[in-house]
């Protein structure tokens, strides 16, 4: 199974700053089948990015994804107040699908 | 619009069983697979597996074999997760999630909290 490791565990930033979240895979993710999700307390996760770099419907363009192979990045260009949440990466290139442990983006 | 509506919270005793439902609307139910994801209190997301809504064939992740069963009723566009012989460590929010074109989890139910306590 592919193990995904997210870093950092917590990111403390101010609104307006740039956030860079990393997701490393224990082996290459097939076809860059990697997604990013945002989760706020008490709510279901929301798909942000799929296929490593494609934005899901309705997702603002301040969110962008990049990477391939074993190294992937989610960038939030300028943090808005509603962006403070937990972010998960997930690979769906090799069964079983797996999630990273999450990165919490908190207000500094 | 696509919606996945799950059944309500459950409180069960150890050893009991529970069946969580996920009713889909806004698309052709048999055209997309349905996944199940577990989230224990304060923890991350854990993929449990998926069910082919066309054939009914389930696939379970390691750790979710034996006591966990995915099923369907295509006549009412509903997927089910049944957990038997419940243990305290099964306490979690369970989500159904519909996949997209390549396997990403595009649409999610609101989650069902299952609490196992004596």
Coordinates of N, CA and C in Angstrom, one line a residue:
Chain A
X1 N 0.8 -1.2 0.0 CA 0.0 0.0 0.0 C 0.9 1.2 0.0
X2 N 0.4 2.3 -0.7 CA 1.2 3.5 -0.7 C 0.9 4.4 0.5
X3 N 2.0 4.7 1.2 CA 1.8 5.6 2.4 C 2.1 7.0 2.0
X4 N 1.2 7.9 2.4 CA 1.3 9.3 2.1 C 1.7 10.0 3.4
X5 N 2.7 10.8 3.3 CA 3.2 11.6 4.5 C 3.0 13.1 4.2
X6 N 2.2 13.8 5.0 CA 2.0 15.2 4.8 C 2.9 16.0 5.7
X7 N 3.3 17.1 5.2 CA 4.1 18.1 6.0 C 3.8 19.5 5.6
X8 N 3.9 20.4 6.6 CA 4.0 20.1 8.1 C 2.7 19.6 8.6
X9 N 2.7 19.2 9.9 CA 1.5 18.7 10.5 C 0.6 19.9 10.8
X10 N 1.2 21.1 11.1 CA 0.4 22.3 11.4 C 1.2 23.4 10.7
X11 N 0.4 24.3 10.1 CA 1.0 25.5 9.5 C 0.2 26.7 10.1
X12 N 1.0 27.6 10.7 CA 0.4 28.8 11.3 C 0.7 30.0 10.5
X13 N -0.3 30.6 9.9 CA -0.1 31.7 8.9 C -1.2 32.7 9.2
X14 N -1.0 33.9 8.6 CA -2.0 35.0 8.7 C -2.7 35.1 7.4
X15 N -4.0 35.6 7.5 CA -4.7 35.8 6.2 C -3.9 36.7 5.3
X16 N -4.0 36.3 4.0 CA -3.2 37.0 3.0 C -1.9 36.4 2.6
X17 N -1.4 35.5 3.5 CA -0.1 34.8 3.3 C -0.3 33.6 2.4
X18 N 0.8 33.2 1.9 CA 0.8 32.0 1.0 C 1.1 30.7 1.8
X19 N 0.3 29.7 1.5 CA 0.4 28.4 2.2 C 0.9 27.4 1.2
X20 N 1.9 26.6 1.7 CA 2.5 25.5 0.8 C 2.5 24.2 1.6
X21 N 1.7 23.3 1.2 CA 1.5 22.0 1.9 C 2.1 20.9 1.0
X22 N 2.8 20.0 1.6 CA 3.5 18.9 0.9 C 2.9 17.6 1.2
X23 N 2.9 16.7 0.2 CA 2.4 15.3 0.4 C 3.5 14.4 -0.3
X24 N 4.1 13.5 0.4 CA 5.1 12.6 -0.1 C 4.6 11.2 -0.1
X25 N 4.8 10.5 -1.2 CA 4.3 9.1 -1.3 C 5.5 8.1 -1.2
X26 N 5.2 7.0 -0.6 CA 6.2 6.0 -0.4 C 6.6 5.3 -1.7
X27 N 5.8 5.4 -2.7 CA 6.1 4.9 -4.1 C 5.4 5.8 -5.1
X28 N 5.8 5.7 -6.3 CA 5.2 6.6 -7.3 C 3.7 6.4 -7.4
X29 N 3.0 7.5 -7.5 CA 1.5 7.5 -7.7 C 1.2 7.4 -9.2
X30 N 0.5 6.4 -9.5 CA 0.2 6.1 -10.9 C -0.6 7.2 -11.5
X31 N -0.2 7.6 -12.7 CA -0.9 8.6 -13.5 C -1.2 9.9 -12.8
X32 N -0.4 10.2 -11.7 CA -0.7 11.4 -10.9 C -2.1 11.4 -10.4
X33 N -2.6 10.3 -10.0 CA -3.9 10.2 -9.4 C -3.9 10.6 -7.9
X34 N -3.7 11.9 -7.7 CA -3.6 12.4 -6.4 C -4.6 13.6 -6.2
X35 N -5.3 13.5 -5.1 CA -6.3 14.6 -4.8 C -6.0 15.3 -3.5
X36 N -6.6 16.5 -3.4 CA -6.5 17.2 -2.1 C -7.9 17.6 -1.7
X37 N -8.1 17.5 -0.4 CA -9.4 17.8 0.2 C -9.3 18.8 1.3
X38 N -10.3 19.5 1.5 CA -10.3 20.5 2.7 C -11.4 20.0 3.6
X39 N -11.2 20.0 4.9 CA -12.2 19.6 5.9 C -12.3 20.6 7.0
X40 N -13.5 21.1 7.2 CA -13.7 22.0 8.4 C -14.4 21.2 9.5
X41 N -14.3 21.7 10.7 CA -14.9 20.9 11.8 C -16.4 20.6 11.6
X42 N -16.7 19.4 11.8 CA -18.1 19.0 11.8 C -18.7 18.8 10.4
X43 N -17.8 19.0 9.4 CA -18.3 18.9 8.0 C -17.6 17.8 7.2
X44 N -18.2 17.3 6.2 CA -17.5 16.4 5.3 C -16.4 17.0 4.5
X45 N -15.4 16.2 4.1 CA -14.3 16.8 3.3 C -14.9 17.3 2.0
X46 N -14.2 18.3 1.4 CA -14.5 18.8 0.1 C -13.4 18.7 -0.9
X47 N -13.7 18.2 -2.0 CA -12.6 18.0 -3.0 C -12.1 19.3 -3.6
X48 N -10.8 19.6 -3.5 CA -10.3 20.8 -4.1 C -9.6 20.5 -5.4
X49 N -8.7 19.6 -5.4 CA -7.8 19.3 -6.5 C -7.8 17.8 -6.8
X50 N -7.9 17.4 -8.1 CA -7.8 16.0 -8.5 C -6.8 15.9 -9.6
X51 N -6.4 14.7 -9.9 CA -5.3 14.4 -10.9 C -4.1 15.3 -10.7
X52 N -3.8 15.6 -9.4 CA -2.6 16.3 -9.0 C -2.7 17.9 -9.2
X53 N -3.4 18.3 -10.3 CA -3.3 19.7 -10.6 C -4.6 20.3 -11.2
X54 N -5.7 19.5 -11.3 CA -6.9 20.0 -11.8 C -7.8 20.5 -10.7
X55 N -8.3 21.7 -10.8 CA -9.2 22.2 -9.8 C -10.6 21.6 -9.9
X56 N -11.2 21.2 -8.8 CA -12.6 20.8 -8.9 C -13.5 21.9 -9.2
X57 N -14.7 21.6 -9.6 CA -15.8 22.6 -9.9 C -16.0 23.5 -8.7
X58 N -16.0 24.8 -9.0 CA -16.3 25.8 -8.0 C -15.2 26.2 -7.1
X59 N -14.0 25.6 -7.2 CA -12.9 25.9 -6.3 C -12.1 27.1 -6.8
X60 N -11.9 28.1 -5.9 CA -11.3 29.4 -6.4 C -9.8 29.1 -6.9
X61 N -9.4 30.0 -7.8 CA -8.1 29.8 -8.4 C -6.9 30.1 -7.5
X62 N -7.2 30.5 -6.3 CA -6.1 30.7 -5.3 C -5.5 29.3 -4.9
X63 N -6.3 28.3 -5.1 CA -5.9 26.9 -4.8 C -5.2 26.3 -6.1
X64 N -4.0 25.8 -5.9 CA -3.4 25.1 -7.0 C -2.6 23.9 -6.6
X65 N -2.6 22.9 -7.4 CA -1.8 21.7 -7.1 C -0.8 21.4 -8.1
X66 N 0.3 20.8 -7.7 CA 1.4 20.4 -8.6 C 2.1 19.2 -8.1
X67 N 3.0 18.6 -9.0 CA 3.8 17.5 -8.6 C 3.5 16.3 -9.4
X68 N 4.3 15.3 -9.2 CA 4.1 14.0 -9.9 C 5.0 13.0 -9.2
X69 N 4.9 11.7 -9.6 CA 5.7 10.7 -9.0 C 5.4 10.5 -7.5
X70 N 6.4 11.0 -6.7 CA 6.2 10.8 -5.2 C 6.1 12.1 -4.5
X71 N 6.2 13.3 -5.1 CA 6.1 14.5 -4.4 C 5.1 15.5 -5.0
X72 N 4.2 15.9 -4.1 CA 3.0 16.7 -4.5 C 2.9 17.9 -3.6
X73 N 2.3 19.0 -4.1 CA 2.2 20.2 -3.4 C 0.8 20.8 -3.6
X74 N 0.2 21.3 -2.5 CA -1.0 22.2 -2.6 C -0.5 23.5 -2.2
X75 N -0.9 24.5 -3.0 CA -0.5 25.9 -2.7 C -1.8 26.7 -2.6
X76 N -1.9 27.5 -1.6 CA -3.0 28.5 -1.5 C -2.3 29.9 -1.6
X77 N -2.6 30.6 -2.7 CA -1.8 31.7 -3.0 C -1.9 32.9 -1.9
X78 N -3.1 33.1 -1.5 CA -3.4 34.2 -0.5 C -4.5 33.6 0.4
X79 N -4.2 33.4 1.6 CA -5.1 32.8 2.5 C -6.3 33.7 2.8
X80 N -7.5 33.2 2.7 CA -8.7 33.9 3.1 C -9.1 33.3 4.4
X81 N -9.9 34.0 5.2 CA -10.4 33.5 6.5 C -11.0 32.1 6.4
X82 N -11.7 31.9 5.4 CA -12.4 30.6 5.3 C -11.5 29.4 4.9
X83 N -10.2 29.7 4.6 CA -9.3 28.7 4.2 C -8.7 27.9 5.4
X84 N -8.9 28.5 6.6 CA -8.3 27.8 7.8 C -9.0 26.6 8.1
X85 N -8.4 25.4 7.9 CA -9.0 24.1 8.0 C -7.9 23.1 8.0
X86 N -8.4 21.8 7.9 CA -7.4 20.7 7.7 C -7.5 20.2 6.3
X87 N -6.3 19.9 5.7 CA -6.2 19.5 4.3 C -5.6 18.1 4.3
X88 N -6.2 17.3 3.4 CA -5.7 15.9 3.3 C -5.4 15.6 1.8
X89 N -4.3 14.9 1.6 CA -4.1 14.4 0.2 C -4.5 12.9 0.2
X90 N -4.8 12.4 -1.0 CA -5.3 11.1 -1.2 C -4.8 10.6 -2.5
X91 N -4.3 9.3 -2.6 CA -4.0 8.8 -3.9 C -5.0 7.7 -4.3
X92 N -5.3 7.7 -5.5 CA -6.3 6.7 -6.1 C -5.7 6.0 -7.3
X93 N -4.4 5.9 -7.4 CA -3.8 5.3 -8.5 C -3.5 3.8 -8.3
X94 N -3.5 3.4 -7.0 CA -3.1 2.1 -6.6 C -4.0 1.6 -5.4
X95 N -4.7 0.5 -5.6 CA -5.5 0.0 -4.5 C -4.7 -0.6 -3.4
X96 N -4.9 -0.3 -2.1 CA -6.1 0.5 -1.6 C -5.8 2.0 -1.7
X97 N -6.8 2.7 -2.0 CA -6.7 4.2 -1.9 C -6.2 4.5 -0.5
X98 N -5.4 5.6 -0.4 CA -4.9 5.9 0.9 C -4.9 7.5 1.1
X99 N -5.0 7.9 2.3 CA -5.0 9.3 2.7 C -3.7 9.6 3.4
X100 N -3.3 10.9 3.3 CA -2.3 11.4 4.2 C -2.9 11.7 5.6
X101 N -2.1 12.0 6.6 CA -2.6 12.2 7.9 C -3.2 13.6 8.2
X102 N -3.0 14.5 7.2 CA -3.6 15.8 7.3 C -2.6 16.9 7.7
X103 N -2.8 18.1 7.2 CA -2.1 19.3 7.6 C -3.2 20.3 8.1
X104 N -3.0 20.8 9.3 CA -3.9 21.8 9.8 C -3.3 23.2 9.5
X105 N -4.1 24.0 8.8 CA -3.7 25.4 8.6 C -4.5 26.2 9.6
X106 N -3.7 26.8 10.5 CA -4.4 27.6 11.5 C -3.9 29.1 11.5
X107 N -4.8 29.9 12.1 CA -4.5 31.4 12.1 C -3.4 31.7 13.1
X108 N -2.4 32.4 12.6 CA -1.3 32.8 13.4 C -1.7 34.0 14.3
Chain B
X1 N -29.0 18.6 -8.8 CA -27.6 18.6 -8.3 C -27.4 17.3 -7.6
X2 N -26.2 16.8 -7.6 CA -25.9 15.5 -6.9 C -26.0 15.7 -5.4
X3 N -26.6 14.8 -4.8 CA -26.7 14.8 -3.3 C -26.6 13.3 -2.8
X4 N -25.9 13.2 -1.7 CA -25.8 12.0 -1.0 C -26.3 12.3 0.4
X5 N -27.4 11.6 0.8 CA -28.0 11.9 2.1 C -27.9 10.6 3.0
X6 N -27.2 10.7 4.1 CA -27.0 9.5 4.9 C -28.0 9.5 6.1
X7 N -28.1 8.3 6.6 CA -29.0 8.1 7.8 C -28.4 8.8 9.0
X8 N -29.2 8.9 10.1 CA -28.8 9.6 11.2 C -27.9 8.9 12.2
X9 N -27.5 9.6 13.2 CA -26.5 9.1 14.2 C -27.1 7.8 14.9
X10 N -26.2 6.9 15.3 CA -26.6 5.7 15.9 C -25.8 5.5 17.2
X11 N -26.5 5.0 18.2 CA -25.8 4.6 19.5 C -26.1 3.2 19.7
X12 N -25.0 2.4 19.7 CA -25.1 0.9 19.8 C -24.3 0.4 20.9
X13 N -24.7 -0.8 21.4 CA -23.9 -1.5 22.4 C -22.9 -2.4 21.8
X14 N -21.8 -2.7 22.4 CA -20.8 -3.6 21.9 C -21.5 -4.9 21.5
X15 N -21.1 -5.5 20.4 CA -21.6 -6.8 19.9 C -22.8 -6.6 19.0
X16 N -23.4 -5.4 19.0 CA -24.6 -5.2 18.2 C -24.2 -5.0 16.7
X17 N -25.2 -4.8 15.9 CA -24.9 -4.4 14.5 C -25.5 -3.1 14.1
X18 N -25.0 -2.5 13.1 CA -25.6 -1.2 12.6 C -25.6 -1.2 11.1
X19 N -26.6 -0.5 10.5 CA -26.6 -0.4 9.0 C -26.8 1.1 8.7
X20 N -25.9 1.6 8.0 CA -25.9 3.0 7.6 C -26.3 3.1 6.1
X21 N -27.2 4.0 5.8 CA -27.6 4.2 4.5 C -27.1 5.5 3.9
X22 N -27.1 5.4 2.5 CA -26.6 6.6 1.8 C -27.4 6.7 0.5
X23 N -28.4 7.6 0.5 CA -29.3 7.7 -0.6 C -28.8 8.8 -1.6
X24 N -28.6 8.4 -2.8 CA -28.1 9.2 -3.9 C -29.2 9.8 -4.7
X25 N -29.0 11.0 -5.2 CA -29.9 11.7 -6.1 C -29.2 12.6 -7.0
X26 N -29.8 13.0 -8.2 CA -29.2 13.9 -9.1 C -28.3 13.4 -10.1
X27 N -28.2 12.0 -10.2 CA -27.4 11.4 -11.2 C -27.8 9.9 -11.4
X28 N -27.3 9.2 -12.4 CA -27.7 7.8 -12.6 C -26.8 7.0 -11.6
X29 N -27.5 6.4 -10.6 CA -26.8 5.7 -9.5 C -25.8 4.7 -9.9
X30 N -26.2 3.9 -11.0 CA -25.3 2.8 -11.4 C -24.1 3.2 -12.3
X31 N -24.0 4.5 -12.5 CA -22.9 5.0 -13.3 C -21.6 5.3 -12.6
X32 N -21.6 5.4 -11.3 CA -20.4 5.7 -10.5 C -20.3 4.8 -9.3
X33 N -19.1 4.5 -9.0 CA -18.8 3.7 -7.8 C -19.1 4.5 -6.5
X34 N -19.4 3.8 -5.4 CA -19.6 4.4 -4.1 C -18.5 3.9 -3.2
X35 N -17.9 4.9 -2.5 CA -16.9 4.6 -1.6 C -17.4 4.8 -0.1
X36 N -16.7 4.2 0.8 CA -16.9 4.4 2.2 C -15.6 4.8 2.9
X37 N -15.7 5.9 3.8 CA -14.6 6.4 4.4 C -14.9 6.6 5.9
X38 N -14.0 6.2 6.8 CA -14.2 6.3 8.2 C -13.3 7.4 8.8
X39 N -13.8 8.1 9.8 CA -13.0 9.1 10.5 C -13.3 8.9 12.0
X40 N -12.4 8.4 12.7 CA -12.5 8.2 14.2 C -12.4 9.6 14.8
X41 N -12.9 9.7 16.0 CA -12.9 11.0 16.7 C -11.5 11.7 16.7
X42 N -11.4 12.9 16.2 CA -10.1 13.6 16.2 C -9.0 13.1 15.3
X43 N -9.4 12.1 14.5 CA -8.4 11.5 13.6 C -8.6 11.8 12.2
X44 N -7.7 11.2 11.3 CA -7.8 11.5 9.9 C -8.8 10.6 9.2
X45 N -8.7 10.6 7.8 CA -9.6 9.9 7.0 C -9.0 8.5 6.6
X46 N -9.9 7.5 6.6 CA -9.4 6.2 6.3 C -10.4 5.6 5.3
X47 N -9.8 5.2 4.1 CA -10.6 4.6 3.1 C -11.0 3.2 3.4
X48 N -12.3 2.9 3.4 CA -12.7 1.5 3.8 C -12.9 0.6 2.6
X49 N -13.1 1.2 1.4 CA -13.3 0.4 0.2 C -14.4 1.0 -0.6
X50 N -14.9 0.2 -1.6 CA -15.9 0.7 -2.5 C -16.7 -0.4 -3.1
X51 N -17.9 0.0 -3.6 CA -18.7 -1.0 -4.2 C -19.1 -0.5 -5.7
X52 N -19.0 -1.5 -6.6 CA -19.4 -1.2 -8.0 C -20.9 -1.2 -8.0
X53 N -21.5 -0.1 -8.3 CA -22.9 0.1 -8.2 C -23.6 -0.6 -9.5
X54 N -22.8 -1.0 -10.4 CA -23.4 -1.6 -11.6 C -23.5 -3.1 -11.4
X55 N -22.4 -3.7 -10.8 CA -22.4 -5.2 -10.6 C -22.7 -5.6 -9.1
X56 N -22.6 -4.6 -8.2 CA -22.8 -4.9 -6.8 C -21.5 -5.5 -6.1
X57 N -20.4 -5.6 -6.9 CA -19.2 -6.2 -6.4 C -18.5 -5.3 -5.4
X58 N -18.3 -5.7 -4.2 CA -17.6 -4.8 -3.2 C -16.1 -5.1 -3.2
X59 N -15.3 -4.1 -2.8 CA -13.9 -4.3 -2.6 C -13.6 -3.6 -1.2
X60 N -12.9 -4.4 -0.3 CA -12.7 -3.9 1.0 C -11.2 -3.7 1.2
X61 N -10.9 -2.6 1.9 CA -9.5 -2.3 2.3 C -9.1 -3.2 3.4
X62 N -7.8 -3.5 3.6 CA -7.4 -4.3 4.7 C -7.8 -3.6 6.0
X63 N -8.3 -4.4 6.9 CA -8.8 -3.9 8.2 C -10.3 -3.8 8.2
X64 N -10.9 -3.9 7.0 CA -12.3 -3.8 6.9 C -13.0 -5.0 6.2
X65 N -12.4 -6.1 6.5 CA -12.9 -7.4 6.0 C -13.6 -8.1 7.1
X66 N -14.6 -8.9 6.8 CA -15.2 -9.8 7.8 C -16.4 -9.1 8.5
X67 N -16.3 -8.1 9.2 CA -17.4 -7.5 9.9 C -18.1 -6.4 9.2
X68 N -17.5 -6.0 8.1 CA -18.0 -4.8 7.3 C -18.6 -5.3 6.0
X69 N -19.8 -4.9 5.6 CA -20.4 -5.3 4.4 C -21.0 -4.1 3.7
X70 N -20.6 -4.0 2.4 CA -21.2 -2.9 1.5 C -22.3 -3.6 0.7
X71 N -23.4 -2.9 0.6 CA -24.5 -3.5 -0.3 C -25.3 -2.3 -0.9
X72 N -26.2 -2.7 -1.8 CA -26.9 -1.7 -2.6 C -28.4 -2.1 -2.7
X73 N -29.2 -1.1 -2.9 CA -30.6 -1.3 -3.4 C -30.7 -0.3 -4.5
X74 N -30.5 -0.8 -5.7 CA -30.5 0.2 -6.9 C -31.9 0.7 -7.2
X75 N -32.9 0.0 -6.7 CA -34.3 0.5 -7.0 C -34.6 1.8 -6.3
X76 N -33.8 2.1 -5.2 CA -34.0 3.3 -4.5 C -32.7 4.1 -4.4
X77 N -31.8 3.8 -5.3 CA -30.5 4.5 -5.4 C -29.8 4.7 -4.1
X78 N -29.7 3.6 -3.3 CA -29.1 3.7 -2.0 C -28.0 2.6 -1.8
X79 N -27.0 3.1 -1.2 CA -25.9 2.2 -0.7 C -25.9 2.0 0.8
X80 N -25.5 0.9 1.2 CA -25.5 0.6 2.6 C -24.1 0.1 3.1
X81 N -23.9 0.5 4.4 CA -22.7 -0.1 5.1 C -23.2 -0.7 6.3
X82 N -23.0 -2.0 6.5 CA -23.4 -2.8 7.7 C -22.1 -3.2 8.4
X83 N -22.1 -2.9 9.7 CA -21.0 -3.3 10.6 C -21.6 -4.3 11.7
X84 N -21.1 -5.4 11.8 CA -21.6 -6.4 12.8 C -20.5 -6.5 13.9
X85 N -21.0 -7.1 15.0 CA -20.1 -7.4 16.2 C -19.4 -6.1 16.6
X86 N -20.1 -5.0 16.7 CA -19.5 -3.7 17.0 C -18.6 -3.7 18.2
X87 N -17.5 -2.9 18.1 CA -16.6 -2.7 19.1 C -16.4 -1.2 19.4
X88 N -15.9 -0.9 20.6 CA -15.8 0.5 20.9 C -14.9 1.2 19.9
X89 N -13.9 0.6 19.3 CA -13.1 1.2 18.4 C -13.7 1.5 17.0
X90 N -14.9 1.0 16.8 CA -15.7 1.3 15.6 C -16.4 2.7 15.7
X91 N -16.3 3.3 16.9 CA -16.9 4.6 17.1 C -16.2 5.6 16.1
X92 N -17.0 6.2 15.3 CA -16.4 7.0 14.2 C -17.6 7.7 13.4
X93 N -17.2 8.6 12.6 CA -18.1 9.1 11.6 C -17.8 8.3 10.3
X94 N -18.9 7.8 9.7 CA -18.7 7.1 8.4 C -19.3 7.9 7.3
X95 N -18.5 8.1 6.2 CA -19.0 8.8 5.1 C -19.1 7.9 3.9
X96 N -20.2 8.2 3.1 CA -20.2 7.6 1.7 C -19.7 8.7 0.8
X97 N -19.0 8.3 -0.3 CA -18.5 9.3 -1.2 C -18.5 8.7 -2.6
X98 N -19.1 9.5 -3.6 CA -19.1 9.1 -4.9 C -17.9 9.5 -5.7
X99 N -17.4 8.6 -6.5 CA -16.2 9.0 -7.2 C -16.5 9.7 -8.5
X100 N -15.4 10.2 -9.1 CA -15.5 11.0 -10.4 C -15.0 10.1 -11.5
X101 N -14.4 10.8 -12.5 CA -14.0 10.1 -13.7 C -12.8 9.2 -13.5
X102 N -11.9 9.5 -12.6 CA -10.7 8.7 -12.4 C -10.6 8.1 -11.0
X103 N -11.5 8.4 -10.1 CA -11.4 7.8 -8.8 C -11.4 8.8 -7.7
X104 N -11.3 10.1 -8.0 CA -11.3 11.1 -6.9 C -12.7 11.1 -6.3
X105 N -12.8 11.5 -5.0 CA -14.0 11.4 -4.3 C -14.7 12.8 -4.4
X106 N -15.6 12.9 -5.4 CA -16.2 14.2 -5.7 C -17.3 14.7 -4.8
X107 N -18.2 13.8 -4.5 CA -19.4 14.1 -3.7 C -19.4 13.2 -2.4
X108 N -19.7 13.9 -1.3 CA -19.7 13.2 0.0 C -21.0 13.4 0.6
X109 N -21.4 12.3 1.4 CA -22.5 12.4 2.3 C -22.1 13.3 3.4
X110 N -23.1 13.6 4.3 CA -22.9 14.5 5.4 C -22.2 13.7 6.6
X111 N -22.1 12.4 6.5 CA -21.5 11.6 7.5 C -22.6 11.1 8.5
X112 N -22.3 9.9 9.0 CA -23.1 9.3 10.1 C -22.2 8.9 11.2
X113 N -22.5 9.5 12.4 CA -21.8 9.2 13.6 C -22.3 7.9 14.2
X114 N -21.5 6.9 14.3 CA -21.8 5.6 15.0 C -21.0 5.6 16.3
X115 N -21.7 5.5 17.4 CA -21.1 5.5 18.7 C -21.4 4.1 19.3
X116 N -20.3 3.5 19.8 CA -20.4 2.1 20.4 C -20.0 2.3 21.8
X117 N -21.0 2.1 22.7 CA -20.7 2.2 24.1 C -21.7 1.4 24.9
X118 N -21.2 0.9 26.0 CA -22.1 0.1 26.9 C -22.9 1.0 27.9

